[in-house]
Amino acid sequence: MPIPNDTIVAVATAPGRGGVGIVRLSGPRAAAIAAQLAAPLPPPRTAALRHIRAADGSVLDSGLLLHFPAPHSFTGEDVVELQAHGSPVALQLIVQAACAAGARLARPGEFSERAFLNQRIDLAQAEAIADLIDAATAEAARAAQRSLEGEFSRRVEAIAAQLVEIRMYVEGALDFSDEDVDWLADGALGTRLEAARAALDELLARAAQGRRLRDGYTVALTGRPNVGKSTLLNRLAGADIAIVTEIAGTTRDVLRENLDLRGLPVTLVDTAGLRESDDPVEREGIRRARLALEQAELALFIVDARSGLSAEDRRLLEALPPSLPRLIVHNKCDLVPTLGTRAESADELHLSAATGEGIESLIDAIHRHAGLHAGGEGAFSARTRHVEALRRAAAHLRQAAQRLSERSMPELAAEDLRLAHEALGEITGRFTSEDLLGRIFASFCIGK
Ligand code: GDP
């Protein structure tokens, strides 16, 4: 991508009214344009109170002016921030005045894109900014912060550096293959390959957790009518959102609730009791429930602890999409005092939605199914494209190790290593097509 040479402007604060609203300018003419709007410019990185004026000299607002000269700014270009009052109308007038003075409206994500093009941040860090802003839970925000600080990128770069060494070694061996020395038989190569693979696997596990924290998890609540699905939803949500009654078939529509289950953003879908019905409204509810089940990543199948898994329950279980993982939850265990809240197995547990007993174990089980592990080092925020690139790198590395251990076709092993290296480069943006870059930044919001 060519490095741009025009000056962009946008409101950097969220749309709507607020105490303060920030207009941001970036580009070679940022200082000149700001001086036209709110002269004189204060010294670098020093706030000064100024009137902000339109082209005709009329005062639009007053606010703080800050100048960050290139290259010590977020974008690496000359940046000026005007901190005015948070009035959407006044802020738009300021943006218009900046455009009249020669700036252009920024596209979504264009400030971050410039920061990337000027190598202030890499691609994974730019994405982490967007992920931090969009984080649904505190844990997701912390994971994004780690990536933004460059922790994720540093690990990726470290593995890439290991691959460079291995590639030099293997390619060197190919160049000298006529000589008598058998370079590939050297144990040092195996050790290095193993170290790179272990580092990649660990990174992949942490990135997969981060992707989960970013993208969340869709869990469907299902089971016969009246087993306590709505009560459990309310318990997990900590608020009365579903209607709980004693009449079977109350939950006719699909209720969706976004929950923060100990840092994991969960969309919990409460489906209508799956049963045959002649009532057209209930039938429609059941159709929607099936649709929701197909989109879910885990089913909580609720049964009444008093009866355990009945024949009817087994029939319903079999009707679930075959590939959908499931947890069988024996609810109402408060009504069966002899039962307690013991876990039957990893995928079967007892609890009481009414009293809350056993709920923590349910949340543990949901975390486990979502691939989140308690303890250990924290996750990095990562996206599906990162996880896929890491998986590809791991597959190429495995392939290369296999070929080298068999000493068959070392040329192909060298190619595998090159592909593994390239897959890692896609994460930080070293080997990323212009088209993909465009798509990534376009998904950001304006002013970011
Ligand atoms: P749904 O049709 O599966 O959504 O079931 P509801 O959540 O509407 O619950 C049906 C009935 O069972 C209501 O009267 C609830 O108060 C009751 N119930 C739900 N969970 C429990 C529980 O853990 N213990 C007891 N004792 N009653 C429960």
XYZ file of C-alpha atoms and ligand atoms in Angstrom:
476
model
C 0.000 0.000 0.000
C 1.383 3.450 -0.869
C 1.954 5.835 2.032
C -0.722 8.563 1.771
C 0.209 12.225 1.597
C -3.091 13.973 2.237
C -4.530 15.150 5.550
C -7.560 13.460 7.056
C -10.055 14.586 9.675
C -12.773 12.870 11.728
C -14.588 13.023 15.030
C -12.679 10.541 17.207
C -15.166 10.295 20.058
C -18.324 8.194 20.010
C -21.369 9.547 18.173
C -23.866 11.283 20.419
C -23.662 14.007 23.034
C -20.998 14.078 25.708
C -18.950 16.364 27.901
C -16.033 16.435 25.484
C -15.779 15.604 21.796
C -12.496 15.210 19.957
C -11.757 16.082 16.347
C -8.584 14.501 15.082
C -6.463 15.595 12.123
C -3.587 13.599 10.687
C -1.315 14.267 7.743
C 1.322 16.680 6.484
C -1.037 19.688 6.606
C -2.572 18.945 10.009
C -0.678 21.721 11.786
C -1.356 24.291 9.037
C -5.068 23.466 8.968
C -5.336 23.570 12.769
C -3.563 26.945 12.772
C -6.231 28.249 10.395
C -8.993 27.010 12.718
C -7.497 27.855 16.106
C -4.323 29.963 15.883
C -1.770 30.049 17.314
C -0.637 26.436 17.619
C 0.729 25.624 21.097
C 4.170 23.969 21.521
C 4.203 20.200 20.796
C 2.273 17.990 23.253
C 1.102 20.978 25.276
C -2.569 21.760 25.688
C -3.775 25.303 25.051
C -7.255 26.773 25.188
C -8.309 28.302 21.872
C -11.332 29.580 20.041
C -12.139 27.327 17.121
C -13.293 29.342 14.125
C -14.993 28.769 10.801
C -13.457 30.090 7.564
C -15.393 33.374 7.923
C -13.882 33.956 11.368
C -17.030 33.177 13.348
C -16.430 31.233 16.578
C -17.706 27.622 16.437
C -16.601 26.539 19.904
C -13.687 26.802 22.290
C -11.543 23.919 23.386
C -8.111 22.461 23.925
C -5.652 22.181 21.101
C -2.905 19.571 21.107
C -0.213 19.077 18.489
C 1.796 15.860 18.116
C 4.433 16.468 15.430
C 5.527 13.567 13.213
C 6.812 10.968 13.816
C 5.921 10.914 17.521
C 2.196 10.523 17.148
C -0.326 7.692 16.938
C -0.290 7.655 13.132
C 3.372 8.600 12.790
C 2.221 11.717 10.897
C 1.586 15.238 12.141
C -1.499 14.914 14.352
C -3.641 17.643 15.894
C -6.440 17.002 18.355
C -9.137 19.552 19.037
C -10.962 18.775 22.263
C -14.198 20.685 21.997
C -17.575 20.313 23.666
C -19.271 17.008 22.914
C -22.007 18.432 20.735
C -22.490 16.424 17.545
C -23.512 19.595 15.680
C -20.550 21.686 16.850
C -18.149 18.822 16.114
C -19.506 18.442 12.576
C -19.054 22.197 12.029
C -15.422 21.893 13.119
C -14.914 18.938 10.750
C -16.462 20.999 7.932
C -14.187 23.937 8.723
C -11.167 21.581 8.609
C -12.334 20.261 5.233
C -12.768 23.826 3.950
C -9.162 24.420 5.013
C -7.934 21.439 2.984
C -8.514 18.264 4.988
C -10.475 15.269 3.723
C -12.967 13.166 5.706
C -11.253 10.036 7.018
C -12.496 6.617 5.981
C -13.312 4.080 8.730
C -10.106 2.845 10.361
C -7.935 5.230 8.362
C -6.013 6.584 11.367
C -5.104 3.036 12.422
C -4.265 2.165 8.820
C -1.822 5.068 8.679
C -0.293 4.001 11.988
C 0.224 0.575 10.392
C 1.608 1.948 7.104
C 4.059 4.127 9.034
C 5.052 1.096 11.117
C 3.936 2.601 14.416
C 1.980 -0.601 15.051
C 1.684 -3.911 13.232
C -1.517 -5.383 11.897
C -2.281 -7.538 14.943
C -1.902 -4.452 17.147
C -4.176 -2.396 14.898
C -6.789 -5.128 15.158
C -6.309 -5.199 18.924
C -7.299 -1.508 19.093
C -10.602 -2.340 17.425
C -11.017 -5.372 19.671
C -10.343 -3.364 22.820
C -12.984 -0.846 21.798
C -15.465 -3.620 21.027
C -14.605 -5.842 24.031
C -17.737 -7.299 25.617
C -16.180 -8.315 28.948
C -13.318 -7.189 31.192
C -11.403 -10.366 30.324
C -11.776 -9.686 26.600
C -10.554 -6.117 27.162
C -7.491 -7.386 29.039
C -6.703 -9.854 26.250
C -6.989 -7.037 23.680
C -4.731 -4.854 25.800
C -2.064 -7.558 25.844
C -2.162 -7.794 22.059
C -2.147 -4.026 21.728
C 0.980 -3.840 23.870
C 2.553 -6.140 21.294
C 2.771 -9.295 23.432
C 1.084 -11.411 20.769
C 3.123 -9.919 17.916
C 6.377 -10.402 19.832
C 5.629 -14.111 20.249
C 4.770 -14.416 16.563
C 7.998 -12.609 15.628
C 10.020 -14.811 17.979
C 8.724 -17.962 16.300
C 9.311 -16.384 12.891
C 12.928 -15.765 13.948
C 13.255 -19.433 14.951
C 11.935 -20.392 11.521
C 14.447 -18.120 9.788
C 17.271 -19.984 11.528
C 15.841 -23.365 10.615
C 15.341 -22.269 7.024
C 18.934 -21.036 6.782
C 20.085 -24.364 8.113
C 17.997 -26.458 5.742
C 18.716 -24.304 2.707
C 22.407 -24.378 3.588
C 22.236 -28.153 3.700
C 20.633 -28.171 0.250
C 23.369 -25.950 -1.174
C 26.070 -28.264 0.100
C 24.250 -31.499 -0.589
C 27.054 -32.790 -2.881
C 29.528 -32.736 -0.054
C 29.996 -35.589 2.294
C 28.704 -33.817 5.395
C 25.155 -34.886 6.265
C 23.788 -31.648 7.695
C 20.281 -32.901 8.098
C 21.369 -35.753 10.349
C 22.545 -33.197 12.901
C 20.477 -33.425 16.103
C 20.508 -29.637 16.497
C 18.034 -29.304 13.665
C 15.557 -31.659 15.326
C 15.860 -29.756 18.596
C 15.178 -26.466 16.863
C 12.208 -27.813 14.978
C 10.800 -29.200 18.200
C 11.282 -25.889 20.037
C 9.548 -23.958 17.268
C 6.689 -26.406 17.247
C 6.194 -26.238 21.014
C 6.225 -22.430 20.946
C 3.727 -22.410 18.105
C 1.384 -24.830 19.881
C 1.433 -22.752 23.045
C 0.758 -19.575 21.113
C -2.062 -21.257 19.243
C -3.728 -22.328 22.497
C -3.572 -18.801 23.897
C -4.723 -17.234 20.630
C -7.663 -19.648 20.421
C -8.724 -18.564 23.914
C -8.403 -14.938 22.891
C -10.503 -15.502 19.804
C -13.153 -17.024 22.052
C -13.098 -14.018 24.382
C -13.439 -11.732 21.383
C -16.078 -13.606 19.407
C -17.998 -15.061 22.341
C -19.859 -18.340 22.556
C -23.412 -19.249 21.639
C -25.116 -21.598 24.050
C -28.623 -22.962 23.545
C -30.830 -23.925 26.454
C -33.079 -26.751 25.510
C -35.159 -29.565 26.960
C -38.770 -30.485 27.640
C -41.197 -27.773 28.733
C -41.223 -26.905 32.409
C -37.827 -28.376 33.304
C -36.582 -24.916 34.304
C -34.867 -23.452 31.216
C -36.173 -19.949 31.790
C -35.341 -20.127 35.480
C -31.778 -21.141 34.625
C -31.474 -18.336 32.074
C -32.615 -15.866 34.712
C -30.196 -17.318 37.215
C -27.261 -16.977 34.826
C -28.312 -13.514 33.756
C -28.966 -12.415 37.310
C -32.126 -10.640 36.173
C -35.677 -11.590 35.353
C -35.732 -11.644 31.594
C -37.616 -14.796 30.697
C -41.174 -15.361 31.806
C -41.312 -18.192 34.307
C -44.656 -19.894 34.809
C -45.876 -23.337 35.711
C -47.801 -23.776 32.477
C -45.958 -25.894 29.935
C -45.155 -24.181 26.656
C -44.800 -20.607 27.932
C -41.520 -19.939 26.162
C -42.832 -19.569 22.651
C -40.186 -17.427 21.100
C -36.443 -17.663 21.088
C -35.026 -15.403 23.773
C -31.455 -14.287 23.386
C -29.445 -12.808 26.184
C -25.859 -11.611 26.100
C -24.161 -12.577 29.335
C -20.741 -12.117 30.840
C -20.038 -15.553 32.297
C -16.866 -14.925 34.255
C -15.247 -13.008 31.414
C -16.618 -15.141 28.591
C -19.175 -13.294 26.457
C -22.014 -15.789 26.031
C -25.115 -15.461 23.925
C -27.588 -17.669 25.705
C -30.540 -18.715 23.599
C -33.565 -19.978 25.456
C -35.516 -22.090 23.002
C -39.153 -23.039 23.174
C -39.770 -26.421 24.809
C -39.289 -28.882 21.984
C -42.521 -30.829 21.796
C -45.142 -31.674 19.242
C -47.890 -29.091 19.210
C -50.988 -28.233 17.205
C -50.861 -24.598 18.271
C -49.526 -22.704 15.221
C -47.831 -20.086 17.425
C -46.035 -22.729 19.434
C -45.137 -24.622 16.263
C -43.493 -21.472 14.911
C -41.614 -21.135 18.199
C -40.358 -24.693 17.842
C -39.235 -24.060 14.260
C -37.213 -21.059 15.453
C -35.819 -23.105 18.316
C -34.477 -25.690 15.857
C -32.894 -22.942 13.783
C -31.249 -21.477 16.894
C -29.935 -24.930 17.834
C -28.268 -25.269 14.461
C -26.373 -22.032 15.042
C -25.361 -22.822 18.619
C -21.936 -24.066 19.691
C -23.086 -25.884 22.832
C -26.446 -27.158 24.003
C -27.421 -27.194 27.649
C -29.971 -29.957 27.714
C -32.058 -29.520 30.827
C -33.858 -32.415 32.477
C -35.848 -32.636 35.676
C -33.621 -34.230 38.316
C -36.646 -35.950 39.835
C -37.173 -38.092 36.770
C -33.659 -38.116 35.333
C -33.254 -38.759 31.602
C -36.666 -39.959 30.496
C -37.478 -41.753 27.263
C -38.889 -38.473 25.964
C -35.625 -36.692 26.900
C -33.606 -39.291 25.024
C -35.767 -38.774 21.963
C -35.208 -35.003 22.141
C -31.482 -35.486 22.665
C -31.284 -37.592 19.554
C -33.085 -34.890 17.620
C -30.337 -32.348 18.372
C -27.908 -31.584 15.522
C -25.482 -34.541 15.766
C -22.336 -32.433 15.778
C -23.590 -30.079 18.524
C -21.720 -30.680 21.804
C -24.049 -30.995 24.789
C -24.110 -30.769 28.548
C -26.897 -32.582 30.366
C -28.102 -30.504 33.279
C -30.258 -32.206 35.916
C -32.184 -29.249 37.304
C -34.333 -28.918 40.431
C -31.913 -30.989 42.495
C -33.213 -29.061 45.533
C -36.324 -31.224 45.201
C -34.233 -34.398 45.419
C -32.206 -33.840 48.603
C -30.452 -37.198 48.328
C -28.938 -36.179 45.011
C -26.902 -33.110 45.946
C -25.118 -31.173 43.199
C -22.607 -33.823 42.252
C -21.270 -33.951 38.709
C -22.348 -37.171 37.043
C -19.547 -36.904 34.477
C -17.735 -34.173 32.597
C -20.833 -33.660 30.480
C -23.563 -34.256 33.001
C -24.191 -32.273 36.171
C -26.784 -31.571 38.830
C -27.874 -28.156 39.982
C -30.759 -26.054 41.127
C -31.637 -23.048 39.017
C -34.005 -21.971 41.762
C -31.470 -21.880 44.607
C -28.310 -21.302 42.542
C -26.620 -24.394 43.923
C -24.233 -25.939 41.389
C -24.282 -22.925 39.046
C -20.533 -22.307 39.428
C -19.783 -25.855 38.236
C -22.012 -25.243 35.239
C -20.043 -22.092 34.386
C -16.798 -24.100 34.765
C -18.151 -26.681 32.336
C -19.186 -24.001 29.823
C -15.691 -22.482 30.014
C -14.164 -25.896 29.452
C -16.294 -26.512 26.387
C -15.425 -23.052 25.061
C -11.732 -23.982 25.295
C -10.924 -21.573 28.140
C -8.539 -22.855 30.755
C -8.387 -21.488 34.242
C -5.016 -20.293 35.498
C -1.919 -20.166 33.327
C -0.974 -17.131 31.315
C -3.725 -14.881 30.043
C -5.104 -14.962 26.543
C -4.155 -12.632 23.722
C -6.998 -11.117 21.807
C -6.893 -12.855 18.482
C -9.137 -13.211 15.508
C -10.158 -16.187 13.471
C -7.692 -15.171 10.775
C -4.838 -15.251 13.336
C -5.831 -18.659 14.648
C -6.090 -19.981 11.089
C -2.692 -18.580 10.152
C -1.144 -20.174 13.258
C -2.782 -23.494 12.415
C -1.453 -23.325 8.874
C 2.021 -22.482 10.156
C 1.844 -25.432 12.573
C 0.719 -27.804 9.798
C 3.563 -26.716 7.478
C 6.042 -27.056 10.300
C 4.832 -30.565 11.092
C 5.089 -31.485 7.452
C 8.620 -30.102 7.236
C 9.693 -31.982 10.377
C 8.242 -35.186 8.955
C 10.066 -34.788 5.642
C 13.334 -33.926 7.343
C 13.105 -36.859 9.732
C 12.502 -39.202 6.830
C 15.296 -37.406 4.919
C 13.026 -37.547 1.916
C 12.775 -34.523 -0.336
C 14.480 -31.837 1.740
C 13.600 -29.349 -1.042
C 9.928 -29.795 -0.153
C 10.736 -29.403 3.539
C 12.402 -26.089 2.726
C 9.257 -25.015 0.893
C 7.092 -26.055 3.872
C 9.253 -23.961 6.161
C 8.898 -20.999 3.832
C 5.099 -21.375 3.874
C 5.050 -21.645 7.680
C 7.097 -18.454 7.878
C 4.780 -16.683 5.462
C 1.679 -17.727 7.445
C 3.168 -16.074 10.542
C 3.930 -12.956 8.518
C 0.246 -12.624 7.615
C -0.583 -12.060 11.282
C 1.608 -9.037 11.782
C 0.982 -7.756 8.270
C 4.366 -8.495 6.757
C 2.889 -10.698 4.067
C -0.657 -9.463 3.789
C -2.376 -8.577 0.549
C -3.583 -5.036 -0.007
C -7.061 -6.383 -0.467
C -7.125 -8.062 2.950
C -5.660 -4.938 4.586
C -8.433 -2.883 3.013
C -11.075 -5.229 4.365
C -9.601 -5.305 7.854
C -9.434 -1.523 8.239
C -12.828 -0.962 6.620
C -14.426 -2.878 9.494
C -13.161 -0.279 11.995
C -15.219 2.754 12.891
C -14.610 6.272 11.676
C -12.144 8.305 13.709
C -10.221 5.234 14.808
P -39.134 -23.917 31.199
O -40.476 -24.198 30.619
O -38.207 -25.054 30.950
O -38.557 -22.597 30.800
O -39.326 -23.939 32.789
P -39.477 -22.699 33.809
O -38.174 -22.039 34.040
O -40.617 -21.860 33.380
O -39.811 -23.470 35.146
C -40.954 -24.305 35.294
C -41.312 -24.416 36.772
O -40.257 -25.085 37.484
C -41.467 -23.062 37.467
O -42.521 -23.178 38.390
C -40.162 -22.865 38.187
O -40.284 -22.059 39.334
C -39.791 -24.283 38.540
N -38.337 -24.481 38.693
C -37.376 -24.178 37.785
N -36.172 -24.496 38.261
C -36.337 -25.014 39.507
C -35.444 -25.530 40.500
O -34.214 -25.588 40.370
N -36.014 -25.968 41.649
C -37.363 -25.921 41.865
N -37.805 -26.351 43.012
N -38.216 -25.439 40.955
C -37.730 -24.982 39.773
